[in-house]
XYZ file of C-alpha atoms in Angstrom:
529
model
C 4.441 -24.359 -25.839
C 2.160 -21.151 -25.085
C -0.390 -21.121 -28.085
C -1.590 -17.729 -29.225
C -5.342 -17.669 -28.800
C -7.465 -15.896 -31.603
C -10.768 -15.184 -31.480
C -13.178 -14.225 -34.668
C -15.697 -12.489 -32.669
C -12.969 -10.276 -31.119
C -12.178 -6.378 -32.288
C -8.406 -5.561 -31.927
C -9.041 -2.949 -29.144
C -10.942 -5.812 -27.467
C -8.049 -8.101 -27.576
C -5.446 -5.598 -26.563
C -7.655 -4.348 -23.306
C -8.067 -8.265 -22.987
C -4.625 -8.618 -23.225
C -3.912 -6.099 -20.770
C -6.319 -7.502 -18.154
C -4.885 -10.950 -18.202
C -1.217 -9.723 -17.804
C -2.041 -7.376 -15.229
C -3.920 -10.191 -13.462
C -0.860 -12.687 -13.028
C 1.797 -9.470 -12.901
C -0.897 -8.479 -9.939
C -0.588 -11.877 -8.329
C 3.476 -12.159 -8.733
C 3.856 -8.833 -6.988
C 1.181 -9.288 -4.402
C 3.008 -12.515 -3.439
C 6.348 -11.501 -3.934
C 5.965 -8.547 -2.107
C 3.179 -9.150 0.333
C 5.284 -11.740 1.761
C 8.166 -9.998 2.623
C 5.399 -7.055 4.067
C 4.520 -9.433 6.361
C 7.778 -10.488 7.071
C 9.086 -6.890 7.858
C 6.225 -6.497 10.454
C 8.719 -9.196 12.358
C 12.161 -8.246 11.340
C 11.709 -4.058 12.278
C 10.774 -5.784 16.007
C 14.175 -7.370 15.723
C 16.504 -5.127 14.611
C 18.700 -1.918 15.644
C 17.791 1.061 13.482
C 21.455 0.788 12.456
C 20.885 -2.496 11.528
C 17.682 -1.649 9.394
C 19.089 0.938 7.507
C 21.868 -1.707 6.757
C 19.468 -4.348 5.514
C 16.712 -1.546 3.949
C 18.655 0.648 2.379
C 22.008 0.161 2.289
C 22.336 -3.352 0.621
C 18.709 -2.905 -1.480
C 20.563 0.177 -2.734
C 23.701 -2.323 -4.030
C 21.550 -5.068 -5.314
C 19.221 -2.709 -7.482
C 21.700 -0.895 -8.993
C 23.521 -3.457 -10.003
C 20.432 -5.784 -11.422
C 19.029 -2.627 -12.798
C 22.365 -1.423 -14.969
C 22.695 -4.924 -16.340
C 19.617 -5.747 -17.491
C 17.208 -3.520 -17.142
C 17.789 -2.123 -20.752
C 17.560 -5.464 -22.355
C 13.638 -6.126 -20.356
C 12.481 -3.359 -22.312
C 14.186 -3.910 -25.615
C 13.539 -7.490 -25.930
C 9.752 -6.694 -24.968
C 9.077 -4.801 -28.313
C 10.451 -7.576 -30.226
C 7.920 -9.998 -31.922
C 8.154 -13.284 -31.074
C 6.159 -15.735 -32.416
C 4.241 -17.832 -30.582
C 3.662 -20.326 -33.348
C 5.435 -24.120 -32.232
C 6.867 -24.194 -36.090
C 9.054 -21.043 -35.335
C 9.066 -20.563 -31.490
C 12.989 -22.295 -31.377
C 13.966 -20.338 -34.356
C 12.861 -16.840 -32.822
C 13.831 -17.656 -29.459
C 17.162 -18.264 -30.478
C 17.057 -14.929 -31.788
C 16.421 -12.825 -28.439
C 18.632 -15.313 -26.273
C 21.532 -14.301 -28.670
C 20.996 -10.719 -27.272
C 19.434 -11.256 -23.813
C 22.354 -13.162 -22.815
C 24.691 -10.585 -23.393
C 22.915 -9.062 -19.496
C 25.422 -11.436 -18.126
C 29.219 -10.225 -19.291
C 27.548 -7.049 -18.547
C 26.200 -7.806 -15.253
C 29.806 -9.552 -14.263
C 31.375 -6.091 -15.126
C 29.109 -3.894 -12.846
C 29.002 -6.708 -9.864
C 32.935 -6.563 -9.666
C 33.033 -2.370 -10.494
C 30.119 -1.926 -7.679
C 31.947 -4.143 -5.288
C 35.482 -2.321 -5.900
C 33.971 1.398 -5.508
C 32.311 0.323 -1.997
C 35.776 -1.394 -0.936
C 37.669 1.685 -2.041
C 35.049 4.276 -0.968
C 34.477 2.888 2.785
C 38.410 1.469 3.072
C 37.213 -1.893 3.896
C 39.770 -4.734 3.952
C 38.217 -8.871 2.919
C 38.265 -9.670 6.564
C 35.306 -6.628 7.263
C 31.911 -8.643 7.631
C 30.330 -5.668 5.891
C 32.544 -6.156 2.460
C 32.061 -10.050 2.691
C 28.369 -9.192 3.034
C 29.070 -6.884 -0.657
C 30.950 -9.525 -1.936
C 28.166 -12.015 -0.644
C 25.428 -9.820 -2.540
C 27.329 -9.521 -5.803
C 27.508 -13.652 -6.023
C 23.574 -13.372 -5.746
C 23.577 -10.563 -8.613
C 25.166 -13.042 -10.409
C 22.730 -16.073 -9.597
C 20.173 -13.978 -10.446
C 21.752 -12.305 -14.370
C 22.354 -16.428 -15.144
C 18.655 -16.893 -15.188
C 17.407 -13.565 -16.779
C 18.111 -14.216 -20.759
C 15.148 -17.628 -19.719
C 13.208 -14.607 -17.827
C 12.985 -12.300 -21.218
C 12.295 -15.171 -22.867
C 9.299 -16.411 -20.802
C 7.837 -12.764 -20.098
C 8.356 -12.317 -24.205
C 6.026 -15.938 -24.860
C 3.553 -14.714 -21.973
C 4.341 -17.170 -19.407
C 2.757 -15.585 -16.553
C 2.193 -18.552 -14.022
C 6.130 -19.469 -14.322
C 7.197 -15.748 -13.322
C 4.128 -16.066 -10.830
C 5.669 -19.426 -9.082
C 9.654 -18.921 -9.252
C 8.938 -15.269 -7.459
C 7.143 -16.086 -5.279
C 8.749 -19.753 -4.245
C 12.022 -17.124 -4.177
C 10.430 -14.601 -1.781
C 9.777 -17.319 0.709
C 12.920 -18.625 0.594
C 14.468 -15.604 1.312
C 12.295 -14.603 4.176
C 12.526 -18.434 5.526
C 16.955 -18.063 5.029
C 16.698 -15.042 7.354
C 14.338 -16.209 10.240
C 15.834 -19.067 10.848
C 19.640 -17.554 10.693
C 17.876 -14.458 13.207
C 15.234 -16.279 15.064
C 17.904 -19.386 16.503
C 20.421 -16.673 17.216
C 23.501 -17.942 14.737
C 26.782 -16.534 15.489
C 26.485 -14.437 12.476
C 26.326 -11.140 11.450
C 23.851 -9.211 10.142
C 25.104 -7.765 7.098
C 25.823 -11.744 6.868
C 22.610 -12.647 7.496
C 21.004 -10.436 4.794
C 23.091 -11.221 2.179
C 22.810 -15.085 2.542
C 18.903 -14.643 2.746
C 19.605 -12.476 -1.252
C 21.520 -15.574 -2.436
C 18.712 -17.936 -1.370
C 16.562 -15.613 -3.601
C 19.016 -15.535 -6.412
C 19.482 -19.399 -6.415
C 15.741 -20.375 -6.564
C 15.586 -17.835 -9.584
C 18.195 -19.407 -11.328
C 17.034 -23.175 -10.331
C 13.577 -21.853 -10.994
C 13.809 -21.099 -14.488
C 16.812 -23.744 -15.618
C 14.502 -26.340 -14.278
C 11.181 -25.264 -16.565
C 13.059 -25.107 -20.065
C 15.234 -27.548 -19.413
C 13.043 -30.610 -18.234
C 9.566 -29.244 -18.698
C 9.877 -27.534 -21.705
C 10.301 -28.250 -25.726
C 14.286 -26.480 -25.382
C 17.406 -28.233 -24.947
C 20.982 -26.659 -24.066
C 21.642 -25.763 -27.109
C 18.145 -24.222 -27.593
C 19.050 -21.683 -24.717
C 22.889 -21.198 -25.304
C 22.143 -20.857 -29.060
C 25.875 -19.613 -29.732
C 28.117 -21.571 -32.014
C 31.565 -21.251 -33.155
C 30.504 -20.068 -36.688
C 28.000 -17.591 -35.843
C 29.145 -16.350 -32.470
C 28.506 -12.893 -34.150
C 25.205 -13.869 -36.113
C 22.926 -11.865 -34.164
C 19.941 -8.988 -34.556
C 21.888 -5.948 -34.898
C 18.585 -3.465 -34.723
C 17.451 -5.315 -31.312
C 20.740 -5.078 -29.391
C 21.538 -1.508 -30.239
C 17.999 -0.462 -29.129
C 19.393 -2.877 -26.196
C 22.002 -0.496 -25.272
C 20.285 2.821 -26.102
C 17.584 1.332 -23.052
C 20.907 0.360 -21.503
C 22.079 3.730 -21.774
C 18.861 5.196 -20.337
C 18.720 3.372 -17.565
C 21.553 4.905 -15.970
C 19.974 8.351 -15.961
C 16.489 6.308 -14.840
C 18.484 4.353 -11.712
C 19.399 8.138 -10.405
C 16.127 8.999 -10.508
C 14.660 5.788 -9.229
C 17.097 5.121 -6.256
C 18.618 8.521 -5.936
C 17.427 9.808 -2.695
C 18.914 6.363 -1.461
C 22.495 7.467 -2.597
C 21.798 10.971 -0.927
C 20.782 9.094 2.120
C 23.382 7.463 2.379
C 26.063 9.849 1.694
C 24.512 12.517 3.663
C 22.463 11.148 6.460
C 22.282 9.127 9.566
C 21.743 5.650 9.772
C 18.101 6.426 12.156
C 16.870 8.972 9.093
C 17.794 6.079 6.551
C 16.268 3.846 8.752
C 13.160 5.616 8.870
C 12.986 6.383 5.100
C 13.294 2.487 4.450
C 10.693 1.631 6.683
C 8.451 3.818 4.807
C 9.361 3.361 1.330
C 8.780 -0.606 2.212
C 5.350 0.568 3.783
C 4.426 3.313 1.775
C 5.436 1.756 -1.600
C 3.386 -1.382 -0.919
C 0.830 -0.102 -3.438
C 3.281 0.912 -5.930
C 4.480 -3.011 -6.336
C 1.717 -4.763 -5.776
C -0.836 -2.075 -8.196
C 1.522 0.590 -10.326
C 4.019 -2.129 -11.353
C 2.244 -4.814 -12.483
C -0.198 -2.204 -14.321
C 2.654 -0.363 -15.810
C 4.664 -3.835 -16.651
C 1.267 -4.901 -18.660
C 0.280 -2.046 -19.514
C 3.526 -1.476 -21.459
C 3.478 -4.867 -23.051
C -0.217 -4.008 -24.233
C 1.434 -0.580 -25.320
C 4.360 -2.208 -27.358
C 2.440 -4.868 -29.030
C -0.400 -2.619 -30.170
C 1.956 -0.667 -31.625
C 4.122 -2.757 -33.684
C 0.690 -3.981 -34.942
C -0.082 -3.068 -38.378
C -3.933 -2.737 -37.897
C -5.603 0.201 -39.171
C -7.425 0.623 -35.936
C -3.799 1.446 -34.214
C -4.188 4.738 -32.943
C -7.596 4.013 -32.213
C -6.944 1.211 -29.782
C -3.432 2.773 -28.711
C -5.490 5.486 -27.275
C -8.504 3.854 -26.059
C -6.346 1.825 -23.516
C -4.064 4.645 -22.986
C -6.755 6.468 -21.533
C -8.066 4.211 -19.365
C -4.565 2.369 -17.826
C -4.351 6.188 -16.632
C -7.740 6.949 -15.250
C -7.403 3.973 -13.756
C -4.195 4.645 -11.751
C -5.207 8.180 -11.076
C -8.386 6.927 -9.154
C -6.315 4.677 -7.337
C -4.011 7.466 -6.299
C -6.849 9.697 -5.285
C -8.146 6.810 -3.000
C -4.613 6.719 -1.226
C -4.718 10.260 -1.274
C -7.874 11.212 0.332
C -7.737 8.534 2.928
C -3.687 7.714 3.433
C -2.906 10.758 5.562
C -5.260 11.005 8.094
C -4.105 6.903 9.306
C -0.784 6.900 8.503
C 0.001 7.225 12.187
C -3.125 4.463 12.681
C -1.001 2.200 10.268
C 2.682 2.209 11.710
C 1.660 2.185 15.157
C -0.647 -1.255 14.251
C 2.182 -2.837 12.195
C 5.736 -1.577 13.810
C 4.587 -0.277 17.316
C 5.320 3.046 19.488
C 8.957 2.999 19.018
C 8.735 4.332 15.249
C 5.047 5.693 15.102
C 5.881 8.285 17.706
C 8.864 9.648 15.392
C 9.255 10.984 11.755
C 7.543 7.744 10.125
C 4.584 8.690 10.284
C 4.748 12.081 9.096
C 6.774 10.871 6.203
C 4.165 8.602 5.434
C 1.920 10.929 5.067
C 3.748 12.812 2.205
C 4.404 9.680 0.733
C 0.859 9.505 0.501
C 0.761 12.781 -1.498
C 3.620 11.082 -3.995
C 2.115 8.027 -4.636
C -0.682 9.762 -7.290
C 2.392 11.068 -8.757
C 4.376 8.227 -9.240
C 1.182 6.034 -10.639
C 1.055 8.763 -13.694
C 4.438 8.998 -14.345
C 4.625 5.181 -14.644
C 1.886 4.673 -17.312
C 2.916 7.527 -19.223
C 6.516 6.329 -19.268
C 5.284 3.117 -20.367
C 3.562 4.461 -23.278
C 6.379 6.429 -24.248
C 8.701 4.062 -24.113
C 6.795 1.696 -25.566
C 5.713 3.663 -29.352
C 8.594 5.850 -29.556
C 11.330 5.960 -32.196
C 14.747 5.310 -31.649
C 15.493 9.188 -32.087
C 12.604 10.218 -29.942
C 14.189 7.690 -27.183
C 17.457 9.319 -27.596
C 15.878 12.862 -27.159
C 13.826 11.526 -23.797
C 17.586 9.989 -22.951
C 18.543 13.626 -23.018
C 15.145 14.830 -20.498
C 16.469 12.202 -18.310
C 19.777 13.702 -17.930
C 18.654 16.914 -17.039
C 15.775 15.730 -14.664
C 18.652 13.559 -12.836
C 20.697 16.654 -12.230
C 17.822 18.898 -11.083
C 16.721 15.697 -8.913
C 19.983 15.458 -7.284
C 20.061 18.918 -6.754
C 16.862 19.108 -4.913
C 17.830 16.002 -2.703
C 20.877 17.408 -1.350
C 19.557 20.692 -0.964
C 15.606 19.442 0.815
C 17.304 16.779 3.071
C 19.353 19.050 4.868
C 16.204 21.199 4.992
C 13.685 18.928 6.040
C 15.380 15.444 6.269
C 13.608 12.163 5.444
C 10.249 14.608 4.043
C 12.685 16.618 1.756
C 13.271 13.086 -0.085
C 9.782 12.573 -1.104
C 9.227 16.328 -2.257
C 12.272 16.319 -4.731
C 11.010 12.633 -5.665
C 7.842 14.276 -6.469
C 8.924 17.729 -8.255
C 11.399 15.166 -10.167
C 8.161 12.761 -11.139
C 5.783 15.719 -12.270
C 8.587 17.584 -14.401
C 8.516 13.850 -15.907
C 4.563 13.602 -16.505
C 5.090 16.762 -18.559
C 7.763 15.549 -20.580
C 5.519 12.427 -21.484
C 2.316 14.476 -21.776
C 4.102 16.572 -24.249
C 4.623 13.282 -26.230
C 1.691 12.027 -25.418
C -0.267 15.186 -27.027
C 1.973 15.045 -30.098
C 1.903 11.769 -30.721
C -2.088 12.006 -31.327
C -1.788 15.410 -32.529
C -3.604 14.382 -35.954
C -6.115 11.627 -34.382
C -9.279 12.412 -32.045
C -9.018 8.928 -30.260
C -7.464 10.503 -27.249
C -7.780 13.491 -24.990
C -6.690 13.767 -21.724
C -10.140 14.962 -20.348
C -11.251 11.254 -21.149
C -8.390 10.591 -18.342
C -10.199 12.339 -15.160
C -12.273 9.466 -13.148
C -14.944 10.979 -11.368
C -15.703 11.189 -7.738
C -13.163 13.890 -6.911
C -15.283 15.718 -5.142
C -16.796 13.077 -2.676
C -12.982 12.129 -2.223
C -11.960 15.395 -1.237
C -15.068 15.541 1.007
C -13.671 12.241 2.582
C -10.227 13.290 3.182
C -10.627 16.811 5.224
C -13.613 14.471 7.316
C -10.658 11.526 8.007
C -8.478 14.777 8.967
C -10.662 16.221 11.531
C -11.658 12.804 12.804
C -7.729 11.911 13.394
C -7.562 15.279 15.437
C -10.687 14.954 17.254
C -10.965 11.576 18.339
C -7.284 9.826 18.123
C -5.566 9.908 21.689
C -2.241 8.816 21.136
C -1.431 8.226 24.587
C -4.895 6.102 24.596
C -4.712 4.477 21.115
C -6.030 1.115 21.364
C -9.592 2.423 23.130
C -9.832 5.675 20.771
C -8.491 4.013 17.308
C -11.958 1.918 16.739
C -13.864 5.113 16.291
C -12.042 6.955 14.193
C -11.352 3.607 11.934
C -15.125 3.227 11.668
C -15.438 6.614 10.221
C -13.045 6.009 7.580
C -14.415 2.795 7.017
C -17.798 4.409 6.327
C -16.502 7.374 4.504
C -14.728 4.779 2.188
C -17.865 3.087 1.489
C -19.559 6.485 0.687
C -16.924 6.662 -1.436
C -16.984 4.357 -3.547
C -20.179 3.504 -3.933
C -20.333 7.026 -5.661
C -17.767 6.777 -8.050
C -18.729 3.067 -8.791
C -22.665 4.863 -9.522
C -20.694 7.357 -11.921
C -17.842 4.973 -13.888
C -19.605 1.597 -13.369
C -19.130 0.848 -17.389
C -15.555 1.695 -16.873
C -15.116 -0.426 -13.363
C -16.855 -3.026 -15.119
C -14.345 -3.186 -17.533
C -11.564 -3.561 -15.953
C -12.740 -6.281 -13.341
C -14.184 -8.200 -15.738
C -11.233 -10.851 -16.719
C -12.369 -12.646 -19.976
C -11.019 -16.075 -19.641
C -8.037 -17.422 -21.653
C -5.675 -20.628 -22.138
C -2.356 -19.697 -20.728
């Protein structure tokens, strides 16, 4: 059992920035594995595919799976993360008891949504059992379900800190569901596609569940009756305050999934399968960063957020605001780094990783804005995170409300910029929708420290803006002046090396003008796990 290391010497702001660093270290390892694997992999599969065939396995079924994992238990994730739970041996059982009793209501819920999602698609398209594209749904929703059997042992393990199993089941997942689809593509199976994918989701869903039954059951102080903790006298014995704020995140989530996977529905409903093609291939590219940076920092940063919080230290708003401020000057620098340089070799990039065929059409260009929505989506995430993490249960209700009127104004501005400007449209309306949600937060934000001087959003600007600005119009003209598309491979070198040593400029600037601040953050503090 995880022990809960203390240290005399330590202030609690240290500890909570400590804490922060060592969860966004293993969060940053799960997602650069779990992710940077299947990068790799698509570098293969795009060669390999139709674009019909890409939208299928890129959009189409990603768009099933995640709204169907996301309804069912997202809610309960962040719920279950604000709860205390000791990690004291004496009392571990006793609490964890407690959650599973509530995190294993995801699964009823998870059943309903699988067999609802599968029905709409079969009524919706007409499809009859014999289709391969509804045995492919049908095929997805069993790996839904592999997956919602192992997520109350997932809340539990995220809730005692246990990075390194999260960090191994992932990624041992990952690979076996990029192994499960080479070999059923690469030796030419008489199978198809939609086939294909969905077998290679199952293969993910089944290590999951294997994954995490294996740990608590045989390496691990818990028993059956540990994790099942039900019995027939006390079926309804359960904590009332964490499952309703359960469903309130429940509730919230719905309004979140439109805003998170909306312009996939739109696609879908309103585009061709090239232009959803072409979006996938560049959210997968383009939102690289996002998973393997934003998500882990927002994941940790919110579990830094949370726990601080429900701390009764008198140093709370003090600390709460000390690593608020930095978690978001942190991912604005980031996004100014991928916005100064990611335009001008966004062509550079496809054309290296996916060839002619798709850097010679919209991708690139829609890369490029996706560059410009990245910075965005890095601020929204943190300050969500923060919100979510310190507010009441009325103040969640009243962002509940926001939500519902950013999805409608989001879904508005999808249908009406893709038939303006296609795949591009998407990622405007993604970003108008993700700065009318920084404001909501910043209003909180401000209000929340209203009668405290331990935060200010000045404190939030990194500096270096200017050399990065500098940097970007130079990668501009150097991408117009010295890039020959029709001679890439001989012209590329020189206008890489002039990034390269504009980067370099770069940061050796900003590192000169926030080296107490980079030092901080790269410098892990060591800790038993």
């Amino acid at each position: 059992m995880p022990k809960a290391s203390t240290d005399q010497s330590q202030t609690p702001g240290d500890g909570d920035r400590t804490s922060l660093s060592r969860t966004f270290k293993y969060l940053l390892a799960t997602q650069f594995l779990s992710r940077g694997i299947p990068f790799i992999f698509n570098s293969w599969i795009v060669r390999h595919l139709t674009e019909e065939d890409y939208a299928l396995y890129a959009v189409q079924f990603h768009l099933f799976v995640t709204c169907v994992l996301f309804l069912s238990r997202e809610g309960f994730r962040r719920a279950c993360m604000r709860a205390d739970l000791s990690c004291d041996s004496s009392s571990t059982v006793e609490n964890a008891a407690k959650l599973l009793k509530v995190a294993w209501m995801t699964l009823p819920l998870g059943v309903v949504i699988t067999i609802a999602a599968c029905l709409l698609i079969f009524w919706w398209q007409g499809l009859s059992y014999s289709d391969p594209y509804a045995q492919a749904i049908l095929i997805n929703g069993w790996a839904c379900i592999l997956e919602l059997l192992a997520e109350p042992l997932y809340i539990l393990s995220q809730t005692l800190l246990m990075l390194k199993l999260r960090l191994v089941v992932e990624t041992a997942a990952t690979l076996s569901r990029c192994v499960t689809m080479y070999i059923l593509i690469a030796y030419h199976f008489d199978m198809e596609k939609g086939i294909v994918f969905a077998f290679s989701q199952t293969a993910y869903g089944a290590i999951l569940f294997i994954g995490y039954w294996f740990y608590f059951l045989l390496l691990h102080a818990f028993t059956i009756s540990d994790i099942f903790p039900f019995r027939l006298g006390n079926v309804m014995d359960y904590d009332r305050q964490l499952s309703n704020m359960c469903m309130l995140f429940t509730f919230q989530s719905f309004r979140k999934l439109i805003l998170q996977e909306g312009e996939k529905m739109v696609l879908v409903w309103f585009d061709t399968p090239y232009n959803q093609a072409v979006y996938g291939l560049v959210d997968k590219l383009g939102s690289l960063v996002v998973r393997l940076v934003f998500l882990p920092f927002e994941e940790s940063s919110y579990t830094t957020f949370a726990r601080s919080a429900s701390g009764q230290s008198q140093h709370k708003d003090k600390n709460l605001g000390s690593c608020l401020a930095e978690a978001l000057k942190l991912v604005l620098l980031i996004g100014l780094v991928f916005l100064a340089f990611g335009p001008s070799y966004s062509y550079s990039l496809i054309r290296l990783l996916y060839g002619q065929k798709w850097s010679d059409g919209e991708a690139s260009v829609v890369l490029r804005y996706y560059c410009l929505y990245i910075i965005v989506l890095a601020m929204n995430g943190t300050s969500e995170a923060f919100l979510h993490a310190v507010a009441t249960e009325n103040q969640l209700k009243r962002s509940n409300d926001s939500l519902l009127v950013f999805s409608l104004i989001y879904m508005v501005l999808n249908v009406m910029l893709i038939r303006s400007a296609g795949a591009v449209g998407l990622i405007l309306a993604n970003s108008l929708n993700m700065i009318l949600r920084i404001v909501y937060s910043a209003v909180f934000i401000k209000h929340y420290f209203q009668d405290s001087s331990s935060f200010s959003f000045h404190s939030c600007l990194p500096s270096g803006g200017t050399i990065l600005l500098f940097s970007g119009v130079a990668t501009l003209i150097s991408e117009k002046l010295f890039l020959d598309r029709e001679h890439f491979w001989q012209t590329f070198p020189i206008h890489f090396l002039i990034g390269l040593t504009f980067f370099c400029i770069s940061s050796f600037v900003i590192y000169r003008r926030e080296r107490p601040f980079i030092n901080k953050i790269i410098r892990f503090r060591d800790h038993m796990d």
